[in-house]
Amino acid sequence: MRHKIFLLGLLVSMLSCSNKIEKKVDTTLLQDLDAQLTFFADKTSNPTEVARSFENGKYRMASIKDWTCGFPSGTMWYMYELTGDEKWRTNAADNTLKLDGLQYRTNSHDLGFMAFCSFGNAYRLTGDEKYKEVVLQASESLITRFDEKVGCIRSWDHGDWDFPVIIDNMMNLEMLFWASKVTGDQKYKKICISHADVTMENHFRDDMSSWHVVGYNPENGSVEVKQTHQGLKDDSAWGRGQAWGLYGYTVMFRETGDIKYLDLASKIAEFMLPNLPKDKVSYWDYNDPKIPDTYRDVSAAAITASALFELQSYNVDNKKVYLKTANEILASLNSDKYRAKQGENGGFLLMHSVGNMPKDSEVDVPINYADYYYLEALKRQRKLLK
Ligand code: GLY
């Protein structure tokens, strides 16, 4: 009997000890991230611009014309949420409010990224109406790019396409769903559903990887071309594009409850997951023949982890695998291989993202959207652990 009580006591103390270790690791990680983001905020303070990436000791800055401008403040809002530290609320607010002018831009399809990650998180966390008004105006600006004949929001105004739509554009719909909920006006939601349905029809291949760009004929909505812009070649699977699709259709299911979107998100995951390397951090393009001797795209990994944490919460067949993979991605990103040492990397949290390989731009560098989706994924993971 005494022997049994001793063993039980040992087990209890071992369990509580391992729990303490987990908590300690978790607290240390958060302290490290907080210190690094503080360094970043100090180094990149600027009245109108934010830091987009860091290369050869120099920051590439982004104004309200840049699709990435909302991420640094969004990262700070997430840090505020993770730590509860008022310092982050102040920092995030300063970095959000300076982007105020973006709400009137009608020449960008990226307003969801720009306004919802910054002002959207600000409103969600503070309830302050001044943020809400900006997101509503940004939603209004974004829907001016919707075309009835094509059934999509137009992506770029540059290039030779008559009406280009890129898979990334799925990420701008979440803000429009929010606008419908806040105003009660279904016009925004209808646009999301139309855009997602047309994209579902035309962007996906038989193996459920996706093309980056689909060019439409605005006269009749027919497809003119299917191409890449940031991937290796037209018929390759650009890494971040796959992650955008996964995330975008997971949100579509959340916001509509329509099972066809959940099916598509699962099928995208079925393409991606078996093609990930051992540490689950994807290569910049799934079809690069140089794999494994080519670049990872840490931003794609962070987006994928965040999306998988949400996808596994729904009634899907492979939920255990999705959760396991999301945890494995985060474990890799938390490690020295991908997470920067304090005071290095220009203060960005993560290293090794790829912006635009064909243009040789931002290759293997820290980029602000990787940090944003990394903290979002950490937040989602912590919520599950609670
Ligand atoms: N939306 C642009 C990119 O993912 O690089």
mmCIF file of C-alpha atoms and ligand atoms in Angstrom:
data_model
loop_
_atom_site.group_PDB
_atom_site.id
_atom_site.type_symbol
_atom_site.label_atom_id
_atom_site.label_comp_id
_atom_site.label_asym_id
_atom_site.label_seq_id
_atom_site.Cartn_x
_atom_site.Cartn_y
_atom_site.Cartn_z
ATOM 1 C CA MET A 1 0.000 0.000 0.000
ATOM 2 C CA ARG A 2 2.755 2.414 1.066
ATOM 3 C CA HIS A 3 4.573 1.468 -2.111
ATOM 4 C CA LYS A 4 1.485 2.362 -4.207
ATOM 5 C CA ILE A 5 1.044 5.720 -2.447
ATOM 6 C CA PHE A 6 4.711 6.496 -3.099
ATOM 7 C CA LEU A 7 4.350 5.678 -6.815
ATOM 8 C CA LEU A 8 1.194 7.781 -7.058
ATOM 9 C CA GLY A 9 2.965 10.684 -5.344
ATOM 10 C CA LEU A 10 5.889 10.361 -7.733
ATOM 11 C CA LEU A 11 3.549 10.380 -10.730
ATOM 12 C CA VAL A 12 1.675 13.450 -9.502
ATOM 13 C CA SER A 13 4.901 15.326 -8.849
ATOM 14 C CA MET A 14 6.282 14.309 -12.272
ATOM 15 C CA LEU A 15 3.117 15.535 -13.988
ATOM 16 C CA SER A 16 3.040 18.843 -12.158
ATOM 17 C CA CYS A 17 6.750 19.259 -12.818
ATOM 18 C CA SER A 18 6.332 18.737 -16.597
ATOM 19 C CA ASN A 19 3.427 21.181 -16.501
ATOM 20 C CA LYS A 20 5.674 23.742 -14.820
ATOM 21 C CA ILE A 21 8.346 23.217 -17.435
ATOM 22 C CA GLU A 22 5.812 23.767 -20.225
ATOM 23 C CA LYS A 23 4.579 26.938 -18.556
ATOM 24 C CA LYS A 24 8.135 28.143 -18.060
ATOM 25 C CA VAL A 25 9.031 27.541 -21.712
ATOM 26 C CA ASP A 26 5.869 29.294 -22.771
ATOM 27 C CA THR A 27 6.497 32.314 -20.521
ATOM 28 C CA THR A 28 10.105 32.524 -21.667
ATOM 29 C CA LEU A 29 9.020 32.446 -25.307
ATOM 30 C CA LEU A 30 6.553 35.251 -24.728
ATOM 31 C CA GLN A 31 9.149 37.320 -22.863
ATOM 32 C CA ASP A 32 11.607 36.826 -25.723
ATOM 33 C CA LEU A 33 9.020 37.811 -28.320
ATOM 34 C CA ASP A 34 8.010 40.835 -26.275
ATOM 35 C CA ALA A 35 11.641 41.980 -26.003
ATOM 36 C CA GLN A 36 12.252 41.481 -29.717
ATOM 37 C CA LEU A 37 9.077 43.347 -30.714
ATOM 38 C CA THR A 38 10.061 46.180 -28.357
ATOM 39 C CA PHE A 39 13.402 46.402 -30.165
ATOM 40 C CA PHE A 40 11.521 46.378 -33.501
ATOM 41 C CA ALA A 41 9.119 49.134 -32.384
ATOM 42 C CA ASP A 42 12.008 51.334 -31.217
ATOM 43 C CA LYS A 43 14.088 50.806 -34.348
ATOM 44 C CA THR A 44 11.274 51.317 -36.848
ATOM 45 C CA SER A 45 9.373 54.208 -35.276
ATOM 46 C CA ASN A 46 8.257 56.525 -38.093
ATOM 47 C CA PRO A 47 5.372 59.023 -38.335
ATOM 48 C CA THR A 48 3.890 57.729 -41.592
ATOM 49 C CA GLU A 49 5.508 54.442 -42.570
ATOM 50 C CA VAL A 50 6.013 50.946 -41.155
ATOM 51 C CA ALA A 51 8.797 48.408 -41.632
ATOM 52 C CA ARG A 52 8.005 45.778 -44.220
ATOM 53 C CA SER A 53 11.217 43.726 -44.330
ATOM 54 C CA PHE A 54 14.902 43.894 -43.466
ATOM 55 C CA GLU A 55 17.778 43.037 -45.769
ATOM 56 C CA ASN A 56 21.519 43.756 -45.707
ATOM 57 C CA GLY A 57 21.136 45.879 -42.608
ATOM 58 C CA LYS A 58 18.439 48.103 -44.152
ATOM 59 C CA TYR A 59 14.712 48.362 -43.597
ATOM 60 C CA ARG A 60 12.312 48.386 -46.515
ATOM 61 C CA MET A 61 9.556 50.733 -45.381
ATOM 62 C CA ALA A 62 5.891 50.648 -46.383
ATOM 63 C CA SER A 63 3.419 53.517 -46.698
ATOM 64 C CA ILE A 64 -0.372 53.291 -46.861
ATOM 65 C CA LYS A 65 0.069 52.387 -50.533
ATOM 66 C CA ASP A 66 1.691 49.079 -49.598
ATOM 67 C CA TRP A 67 -0.317 45.900 -49.018
ATOM 68 C CA THR A 68 1.804 45.066 -45.958
ATOM 69 C CA CYS A 69 1.262 48.332 -44.074
ATOM 70 C CA GLY A 70 -1.285 46.917 -41.609
ATOM 71 C CA PHE A 71 0.820 44.033 -40.334
ATOM 72 C CA PRO A 72 3.196 45.682 -37.817
ATOM 73 C CA SER A 73 0.351 47.308 -35.894
ATOM 74 C CA GLY A 74 -1.604 44.045 -36.159
ATOM 75 C CA THR A 75 1.370 42.203 -34.666
ATOM 76 C CA MET A 76 1.406 44.708 -31.808
ATOM 77 C CA TRP A 77 -2.320 44.254 -31.218
ATOM 78 C CA TYR A 78 -1.714 40.509 -30.993
ATOM 79 C CA MET A 79 1.144 41.110 -28.558
ATOM 80 C CA TYR A 80 -1.230 43.245 -26.494
ATOM 81 C CA GLU A 81 -3.708 40.383 -26.531
ATOM 82 C CA LEU A 82 -1.050 37.833 -25.599
ATOM 83 C CA THR A 83 0.531 39.839 -22.787
ATOM 84 C CA GLY A 84 -2.165 42.266 -21.642
ATOM 85 C CA ASP A 85 0.610 44.863 -21.401
ATOM 86 C CA GLU A 86 -0.749 48.405 -21.883
ATOM 87 C CA LYS A 87 2.518 49.401 -23.528
ATOM 88 C CA TRP A 88 1.431 47.354 -26.538
ATOM 89 C CA ARG A 89 -1.979 48.963 -26.672
ATOM 90 C CA THR A 90 -0.314 52.375 -26.936
ATOM 91 C CA ASN A 91 2.247 51.223 -29.468
ATOM 92 C CA ALA A 92 -0.337 49.411 -31.570
ATOM 93 C CA ALA A 93 -2.701 52.396 -31.512
ATOM 94 C CA ASP A 94 0.062 54.778 -32.670
ATOM 95 C CA ASN A 95 1.027 52.440 -35.479
ATOM 96 C CA THR A 96 -2.591 51.938 -36.494
ATOM 97 C CA LEU A 97 -3.778 55.537 -36.507
ATOM 98 C CA LYS A 98 -0.986 56.717 -38.771
ATOM 99 C CA LEU A 99 -2.480 54.498 -41.509
ATOM 100 C CA ASP A 100 -5.816 56.324 -41.405
ATOM 101 C CA GLY A 101 -5.581 57.453 -45.047
ATOM 102 C CA LEU A 102 -5.720 53.919 -46.440
ATOM 103 C CA GLN A 103 -9.486 53.692 -46.011
ATOM 104 C CA TYR A 104 -10.177 55.789 -49.140
ATOM 105 C CA ARG A 105 -7.956 53.844 -51.494
ATOM 106 C CA THR A 106 -9.858 52.201 -54.308
ATOM 107 C CA ASN A 107 -6.839 51.104 -56.322
ATOM 108 C CA SER A 108 -5.944 48.179 -54.084
ATOM 109 C CA HIS A 109 -7.614 44.835 -53.498
ATOM 110 C CA ASP A 110 -5.484 44.407 -50.395
ATOM 111 C CA LEU A 111 -7.593 46.631 -48.165
ATOM 112 C CA GLY A 112 -8.585 43.613 -46.098
ATOM 113 C CA PHE A 113 -4.970 42.958 -45.145
ATOM 114 C CA MET A 114 -4.287 46.641 -44.668
ATOM 115 C CA ALA A 115 -7.338 47.708 -42.685
ATOM 116 C CA PHE A 116 -8.586 44.573 -40.959
ATOM 117 C CA CYS A 117 -5.261 43.429 -39.488
ATOM 118 C CA SER A 118 -4.676 46.915 -38.080
ATOM 119 C CA PHE A 119 -7.942 48.818 -37.489
ATOM 120 C CA GLY A 120 -9.999 45.610 -37.375
ATOM 121 C CA ASN A 121 -7.967 44.179 -34.505
ATOM 122 C CA ALA A 122 -7.943 47.602 -32.850
ATOM 123 C CA TYR A 123 -11.748 47.720 -32.859
ATOM 124 C CA ARG A 124 -12.085 44.091 -31.761
ATOM 125 C CA LEU A 125 -9.799 44.672 -28.775
ATOM 126 C CA THR A 126 -10.844 48.175 -27.705
ATOM 127 C CA GLY A 127 -14.385 48.687 -28.997
ATOM 128 C CA ASP A 128 -13.338 52.220 -29.937
ATOM 129 C CA GLU A 129 -15.687 53.462 -32.693
ATOM 130 C CA LYS A 130 -13.000 55.501 -34.440
ATOM 131 C CA TYR A 131 -11.399 52.261 -35.613
ATOM 132 C CA LYS A 132 -14.727 50.817 -36.734
ATOM 133 C CA GLU A 133 -15.427 53.754 -39.034
ATOM 134 C CA VAL A 134 -12.118 53.242 -40.837
ATOM 135 C CA VAL A 135 -12.803 49.542 -41.447
ATOM 136 C CA LEU A 136 -16.280 50.325 -42.740
ATOM 137 C CA GLN A 137 -14.951 52.928 -45.156
ATOM 138 C CA ALA A 138 -12.200 50.518 -46.266
ATOM 139 C CA SER A 139 -14.878 47.882 -46.946
ATOM 140 C CA GLU A 140 -16.818 50.387 -49.010
ATOM 141 C CA SER A 141 -13.661 51.243 -50.957
ATOM 142 C CA LEU A 142 -12.859 47.568 -51.516
ATOM 143 C CA ILE A 143 -16.242 46.650 -53.003
ATOM 144 C CA THR A 144 -15.842 49.322 -55.699
ATOM 145 C CA ARG A 145 -13.489 46.760 -57.263
ATOM 146 C CA PHE A 146 -16.185 44.108 -57.568
ATOM 147 C CA ASP A 147 -17.376 43.351 -61.080
ATOM 148 C CA GLU A 148 -20.783 41.705 -61.611
ATOM 149 C CA LYS A 149 -19.869 40.050 -64.923
ATOM 150 C CA VAL A 150 -16.732 38.402 -63.570
ATOM 151 C CA GLY A 151 -18.239 37.873 -60.130
ATOM 152 C CA CYS A 152 -14.961 38.817 -58.443
ATOM 153 C CA ILE A 153 -13.116 41.678 -56.830
ATOM 154 C CA ARG A 154 -10.384 42.802 -59.192
ATOM 155 C CA SER A 155 -6.877 42.276 -57.846
ATOM 156 C CA TRP A 156 -4.212 44.337 -59.570
ATOM 157 C CA ASP A 157 -4.458 47.391 -61.797
ATOM 158 C CA HIS A 158 -0.948 46.780 -63.155
ATOM 159 C CA GLY A 159 0.148 44.188 -65.705
ATOM 160 C CA ASP A 160 -1.221 42.987 -69.040
ATOM 161 C CA TRP A 161 -4.285 41.205 -67.672
ATOM 162 C CA ASP A 162 -7.757 42.542 -68.498
ATOM 163 C CA PHE A 163 -9.073 41.562 -65.073
ATOM 164 C CA PRO A 164 -6.628 39.673 -62.821
ATOM 165 C CA VAL A 165 -7.713 37.824 -59.691
ATOM 166 C CA ILE A 166 -5.061 36.304 -57.431
ATOM 167 C CA ILE A 167 -5.576 33.570 -54.854
ATOM 168 C CA ASP A 168 -4.289 35.984 -52.167
ATOM 169 C CA ASN A 169 -7.481 37.977 -52.628
ATOM 170 C CA MET A 170 -9.396 35.341 -50.645
ATOM 171 C CA MET A 171 -7.791 36.940 -47.579
ATOM 172 C CA ASN A 172 -9.554 40.257 -48.103
ATOM 173 C CA LEU A 173 -13.027 38.768 -47.707
ATOM 174 C CA GLU A 174 -12.990 38.403 -43.919
ATOM 175 C CA MET A 175 -13.285 42.179 -43.539
ATOM 176 C CA LEU A 176 -16.332 42.243 -45.826
ATOM 177 C CA PHE A 177 -18.108 39.554 -43.778
ATOM 178 C CA TRP A 178 -17.451 41.715 -40.739
ATOM 179 C CA ALA A 179 -18.909 44.749 -42.539
ATOM 180 C CA SER A 180 -22.135 42.865 -43.249
ATOM 181 C CA LYS A 181 -22.421 41.817 -39.616
ATOM 182 C CA VAL A 182 -21.787 45.327 -38.310
ATOM 183 C CA THR A 183 -24.061 47.189 -40.753
ATOM 184 C CA GLY A 184 -26.702 44.500 -41.347
ATOM 185 C CA ASP A 185 -26.224 45.133 -45.077
ATOM 186 C CA GLN A 186 -25.788 41.821 -46.905
ATOM 187 C CA LYS A 187 -24.142 43.384 -49.974
ATOM 188 C CA TYR A 188 -20.631 42.777 -48.627
ATOM 189 C CA LYS A 189 -21.335 39.142 -47.775
ATOM 190 C CA LYS A 190 -22.876 38.515 -51.220
ATOM 191 C CA ILE A 191 -19.698 39.792 -52.837
ATOM 192 C CA CYS A 192 -17.599 37.446 -50.671
ATOM 193 C CA ILE A 193 -19.669 34.442 -51.704
ATOM 194 C CA SER A 194 -19.577 35.341 -55.379
ATOM 195 C CA HIS A 195 -15.814 35.952 -55.295
ATOM 196 C CA ALA A 196 -15.138 32.707 -53.413
ATOM 197 C CA ASP A 197 -17.379 30.644 -55.706
ATOM 198 C CA VAL A 198 -15.816 31.954 -58.915
ATOM 199 C CA THR A 199 -12.345 31.459 -57.427
ATOM 200 C CA MET A 200 -13.284 27.922 -56.367
ATOM 201 C CA GLU A 201 -14.347 27.202 -59.940
ATOM 202 C CA ASN A 202 -11.270 28.556 -61.699
ATOM 203 C CA HIS A 203 -8.248 28.669 -59.408
ATOM 204 C CA PHE A 204 -7.912 25.004 -58.453
ATOM 205 C CA ARG A 205 -6.283 22.144 -60.298
ATOM 206 C CA ASP A 206 -7.239 18.471 -60.079
ATOM 207 C CA ASP A 207 -4.733 17.889 -57.269
ATOM 208 C CA MET A 208 -6.233 20.909 -55.384
ATOM 209 C CA SER A 209 -3.141 23.030 -55.664
ATOM 210 C CA SER A 210 -3.954 26.470 -57.017
ATOM 211 C CA TRP A 211 -2.867 28.841 -59.727
ATOM 212 C CA HIS A 212 -1.691 32.187 -58.485
ATOM 213 C CA VAL A 213 -3.350 34.443 -61.075
ATOM 214 C CA VAL A 214 -6.481 33.903 -63.148
ATOM 215 C CA GLY A 215 -7.071 36.537 -65.826
ATOM 216 C CA TYR A 216 -10.709 37.127 -66.784
ATOM 217 C CA ASN A 217 -12.403 38.798 -69.712
ATOM 218 C CA PRO A 218 -14.422 41.590 -68.119
ATOM 219 C CA GLU A 219 -16.832 41.663 -71.088
ATOM 220 C CA ASN A 220 -18.231 38.206 -70.374
ATOM 221 C CA GLY A 221 -16.427 36.812 -67.323
ATOM 222 C CA SER A 222 -14.650 34.044 -69.244
ATOM 223 C CA VAL A 223 -11.199 32.866 -68.187
ATOM 224 C CA GLU A 224 -8.401 34.157 -70.406
ATOM 225 C CA VAL A 225 -5.261 32.895 -68.657
ATOM 226 C CA LYS A 226 -4.097 30.933 -65.645
ATOM 227 C CA GLN A 227 -0.600 31.920 -64.547
ATOM 228 C CA THR A 228 1.825 32.597 -61.797
ATOM 229 C CA HIS A 229 3.375 35.864 -60.728
ATOM 230 C CA GLN A 230 5.336 34.961 -57.619
ATOM 231 C CA GLY A 231 5.672 31.204 -58.094
ATOM 232 C CA LEU A 232 8.236 29.182 -60.031
ATOM 233 C CA LYS A 233 6.099 28.684 -63.153
ATOM 234 C CA ASP A 234 2.500 28.844 -64.271
ATOM 235 C CA ASP A 235 1.659 25.284 -63.319
ATOM 236 C CA SER A 236 3.636 25.133 -60.075
ATOM 237 C CA ALA A 237 2.216 25.470 -56.573
ATOM 238 C CA TRP A 238 3.501 28.729 -55.128
ATOM 239 C CA GLY A 239 3.950 28.157 -51.387
ATOM 240 C CA ARG A 240 2.241 31.224 -49.938
ATOM 241 C CA GLY A 241 -0.563 30.984 -52.476
ATOM 242 C CA GLN A 242 -1.497 27.541 -51.145
ATOM 243 C CA ALA A 243 -1.528 28.957 -47.617
ATOM 244 C CA TRP A 244 -3.730 31.907 -48.635
ATOM 245 C CA GLY A 245 -6.238 29.503 -50.197
ATOM 246 C CA LEU A 246 -6.301 27.263 -47.126
ATOM 247 C CA TYR A 247 -6.850 30.201 -44.800
ATOM 248 C CA GLY A 248 -9.358 31.906 -47.090
ATOM 249 C CA TYR A 249 -11.681 28.925 -47.514
ATOM 250 C CA THR A 250 -11.492 28.106 -43.805
ATOM 251 C CA VAL A 251 -12.796 31.626 -43.155
ATOM 252 C CA MET A 252 -15.469 31.097 -45.829
ATOM 253 C CA PHE A 253 -16.765 28.097 -43.901
ATOM 254 C CA ARG A 254 -16.669 29.971 -40.595
ATOM 255 C CA GLU A 255 -18.649 32.884 -42.022
ATOM 256 C CA THR A 256 -21.241 30.975 -44.086
ATOM 257 C CA GLY A 257 -21.456 27.475 -42.580
ATOM 258 C CA ASP A 258 -21.501 26.179 -46.158
ATOM 259 C CA ILE A 259 -19.919 22.729 -46.172
ATOM 260 C CA LYS A 260 -18.537 23.103 -49.699
ATOM 261 C CA TYR A 261 -15.988 25.589 -48.368
ATOM 262 C CA LEU A 262 -14.960 23.242 -45.578
ATOM 263 C CA ASP A 263 -14.526 20.486 -48.153
ATOM 264 C CA LEU A 264 -12.343 22.716 -50.276
ATOM 265 C CA ALA A 265 -10.214 23.840 -47.316
ATOM 266 C CA SER A 266 -9.717 20.186 -46.365
ATOM 267 C CA LYS A 267 -8.775 19.255 -49.915
ATOM 268 C CA ILE A 268 -6.245 22.100 -50.048
ATOM 269 C CA ALA A 269 -4.770 20.738 -46.804
ATOM 270 C CA GLU A 270 -4.693 17.241 -48.332
ATOM 271 C CA PHE A 271 -2.518 18.648 -51.102
ATOM 272 C CA MET A 272 -0.257 20.666 -48.823
ATOM 273 C CA LEU A 273 0.437 18.450 -45.842
ATOM 274 C CA PRO A 274 1.988 15.392 -47.511
ATOM 275 C CA ASN A 275 4.223 17.763 -49.472
ATOM 276 C CA LEU A 276 5.694 19.535 -46.451
ATOM 277 C CA PRO A 277 9.269 18.791 -45.370
ATOM 278 C CA LYS A 278 10.058 17.068 -42.078
ATOM 279 C CA ASP A 279 10.000 20.259 -40.010
ATOM 280 C CA LYS A 280 6.701 21.263 -41.733
ATOM 281 C CA VAL A 281 8.012 24.643 -42.879
ATOM 282 C CA SER A 282 7.122 24.796 -46.547
ATOM 283 C CA TYR A 283 9.446 25.608 -49.386
ATOM 284 C CA TRP A 284 8.752 28.815 -51.290
ATOM 285 C CA ASP A 285 7.274 26.751 -54.142
ATOM 286 C CA TYR A 286 6.128 23.141 -53.787
ATOM 287 C CA ASN A 287 7.474 22.308 -57.247
ATOM 288 C CA ASP A 288 10.954 23.755 -57.090
ATOM 289 C CA PRO A 289 13.165 20.957 -58.508
ATOM 290 C CA LYS A 290 15.983 22.200 -56.252
ATOM 291 C CA ILE A 291 14.127 21.011 -53.122
ATOM 292 C CA PRO A 292 15.636 20.405 -50.557
ATOM 293 C CA ASP A 293 18.363 22.843 -51.648
ATOM 294 C CA THR A 294 16.158 25.872 -51.979
ATOM 295 C CA TYR A 295 14.487 28.445 -49.761
ATOM 296 C CA ARG A 296 11.763 27.953 -47.193
ATOM 297 C CA ASP A 297 9.010 30.520 -46.927
ATOM 298 C CA VAL A 298 8.412 31.017 -43.239
ATOM 299 C CA SER A 299 5.505 33.374 -43.956
ATOM 300 C CA ALA A 300 3.688 30.531 -45.739
ATOM 301 C CA ALA A 301 4.344 28.285 -42.739
ATOM 302 C CA ALA A 302 2.960 30.827 -40.259
ATOM 303 C CA ILE A 303 -0.199 31.379 -42.345
ATOM 304 C CA THR A 304 -0.642 27.607 -42.692
ATOM 305 C CA ALA A 305 -0.290 27.015 -38.940
ATOM 306 C CA SER A 306 -2.842 29.674 -38.122
ATOM 307 C CA ALA A 307 -5.298 28.325 -40.704
ATOM 308 C CA LEU A 308 -4.862 24.731 -39.511
ATOM 309 C CA PHE A 309 -5.590 25.687 -35.895
ATOM 310 C CA GLU A 310 -8.935 26.971 -37.082
ATOM 311 C CA LEU A 311 -9.637 24.197 -39.606
ATOM 312 C CA GLN A 312 -9.051 21.455 -37.013
ATOM 313 C CA SER A 313 -11.727 23.023 -34.807
ATOM 314 C CA TYR A 314 -14.407 22.066 -37.347
ATOM 315 C CA ASN A 315 -15.855 18.673 -38.043
ATOM 316 C CA VAL A 316 -13.270 17.461 -40.542
ATOM 317 C CA ASP A 317 -11.898 13.954 -41.074
ATOM 318 C CA ASN A 318 -8.246 14.721 -40.496
ATOM 319 C CA LYS A 319 -8.564 17.117 -37.590
ATOM 320 C CA LYS A 320 -5.939 15.289 -35.513
ATOM 321 C CA VAL A 321 -3.405 15.535 -38.335
ATOM 322 C CA TYR A 322 -4.223 19.227 -38.833
ATOM 323 C CA LEU A 323 -3.696 19.978 -35.159
ATOM 324 C CA LYS A 324 -0.496 17.954 -35.025
ATOM 325 C CA THR A 325 0.871 19.725 -38.100
ATOM 326 C CA ALA A 326 -0.044 23.176 -36.774
ATOM 327 C CA ASN A 327 1.762 22.368 -33.512
ATOM 328 C CA GLU A 328 4.779 21.034 -35.402
ATOM 329 C CA ILE A 329 4.982 24.153 -37.572
ATOM 330 C CA LEU A 330 4.915 26.341 -34.477
ATOM 331 C CA ALA A 331 7.537 24.230 -32.737
ATOM 332 C CA SER A 332 9.796 24.759 -35.751
ATOM 333 C CA LEU A 333 9.098 28.490 -35.934
ATOM 334 C CA ASN A 334 9.811 28.829 -32.205
ATOM 335 C CA SER A 335 13.201 27.193 -32.672
ATOM 336 C CA ASP A 336 16.549 28.909 -33.380
ATOM 337 C CA LYS A 337 16.342 27.707 -36.967
ATOM 338 C CA TYR A 338 13.609 30.199 -37.813
ATOM 339 C CA ARG A 339 13.214 32.553 -34.840
ATOM 340 C CA ALA A 340 15.668 35.401 -34.565
ATOM 341 C CA LYS A 341 17.957 36.045 -31.618
ATOM 342 C CA GLN A 342 17.046 39.101 -29.619
ATOM 343 C CA GLY A 343 18.432 42.303 -31.136
ATOM 344 C CA GLU A 344 19.091 40.680 -34.507
ATOM 345 C CA ASN A 345 17.022 40.420 -37.699
ATOM 346 C CA GLY A 346 16.059 44.111 -37.492
ATOM 347 C CA GLY A 347 13.773 43.196 -34.612
ATOM 348 C CA PHE A 348 11.522 41.009 -36.752
ATOM 349 C CA LEU A 349 10.523 37.849 -34.916
ATOM 350 C CA LEU A 350 11.057 35.338 -37.717
ATOM 351 C CA MET A 351 13.742 34.854 -40.346
ATOM 352 C CA HIS A 352 13.652 33.184 -43.794
ATOM 353 C CA SER A 353 10.583 34.350 -45.691
ATOM 354 C CA VAL A 354 10.384 34.766 -49.444
ATOM 355 C CA GLY A 355 8.476 37.702 -50.905
ATOM 356 C CA ASN A 356 8.847 37.514 -54.665
ATOM 357 C CA MET A 357 11.406 34.997 -55.923
ATOM 358 C CA PRO A 358 10.967 35.578 -59.704
ATOM 359 C CA LYS A 359 11.716 39.252 -59.139
ATOM 360 C CA ASP A 360 14.550 38.379 -56.757
ATOM 361 C CA SER A 361 12.868 40.598 -54.194
ATOM 362 C CA GLU A 362 12.814 39.874 -50.429
ATOM 363 C CA VAL A 363 14.327 36.419 -50.770
ATOM 364 C CA ASP A 364 15.202 34.671 -47.491
ATOM 365 C CA VAL A 365 14.539 37.713 -45.322
ATOM 366 C CA PRO A 366 12.314 38.647 -42.395
ATOM 367 C CA ILE A 367 8.946 40.033 -43.566
ATOM 368 C CA ASN A 368 6.232 41.648 -41.456
ATOM 369 C CA TYR A 369 3.339 39.371 -42.459
ATOM 370 C CA ALA A 370 5.249 36.280 -41.274
ATOM 371 C CA ASP A 371 5.406 37.789 -37.783
ATOM 372 C CA TYR A 372 1.721 38.721 -37.852
ATOM 373 C CA TYR A 373 0.468 35.231 -38.706
ATOM 374 C CA TYR A 374 3.021 33.669 -36.337
ATOM 375 C CA LEU A 375 1.582 35.547 -33.356
ATOM 376 C CA GLU A 376 -1.943 34.808 -34.564
ATOM 377 C CA ALA A 377 -1.070 31.094 -34.673
ATOM 378 C CA LEU A 378 0.507 31.250 -31.203
ATOM 379 C CA LYS A 379 -2.621 32.955 -29.906
ATOM 380 C CA ARG A 380 -4.824 30.254 -31.421
ATOM 381 C CA GLN A 381 -2.617 27.523 -29.978
ATOM 382 C CA ARG A 382 -2.706 29.053 -26.498
ATOM 383 C CA LYS A 383 -6.481 29.334 -26.651
ATOM 384 C CA LEU A 384 -6.663 25.604 -27.372
ATOM 385 C CA LEU A 385 -4.296 24.780 -24.501
ATOM 386 C CA LYS A 386 -6.536 26.717 -22.114
HETATM 387 N N1 GLY B 1 -0.303 39.277 -51.498
HETATM 388 C C1 GLY B 1 1.018 39.262 -51.938
HETATM 389 C C2 GLY B 1 1.856 38.163 -51.411
HETATM 390 O O1 GLY B 1 1.417 37.233 -50.787
HETATM 391 O O2 GLY B 1 3.032 38.236 -51.656
#
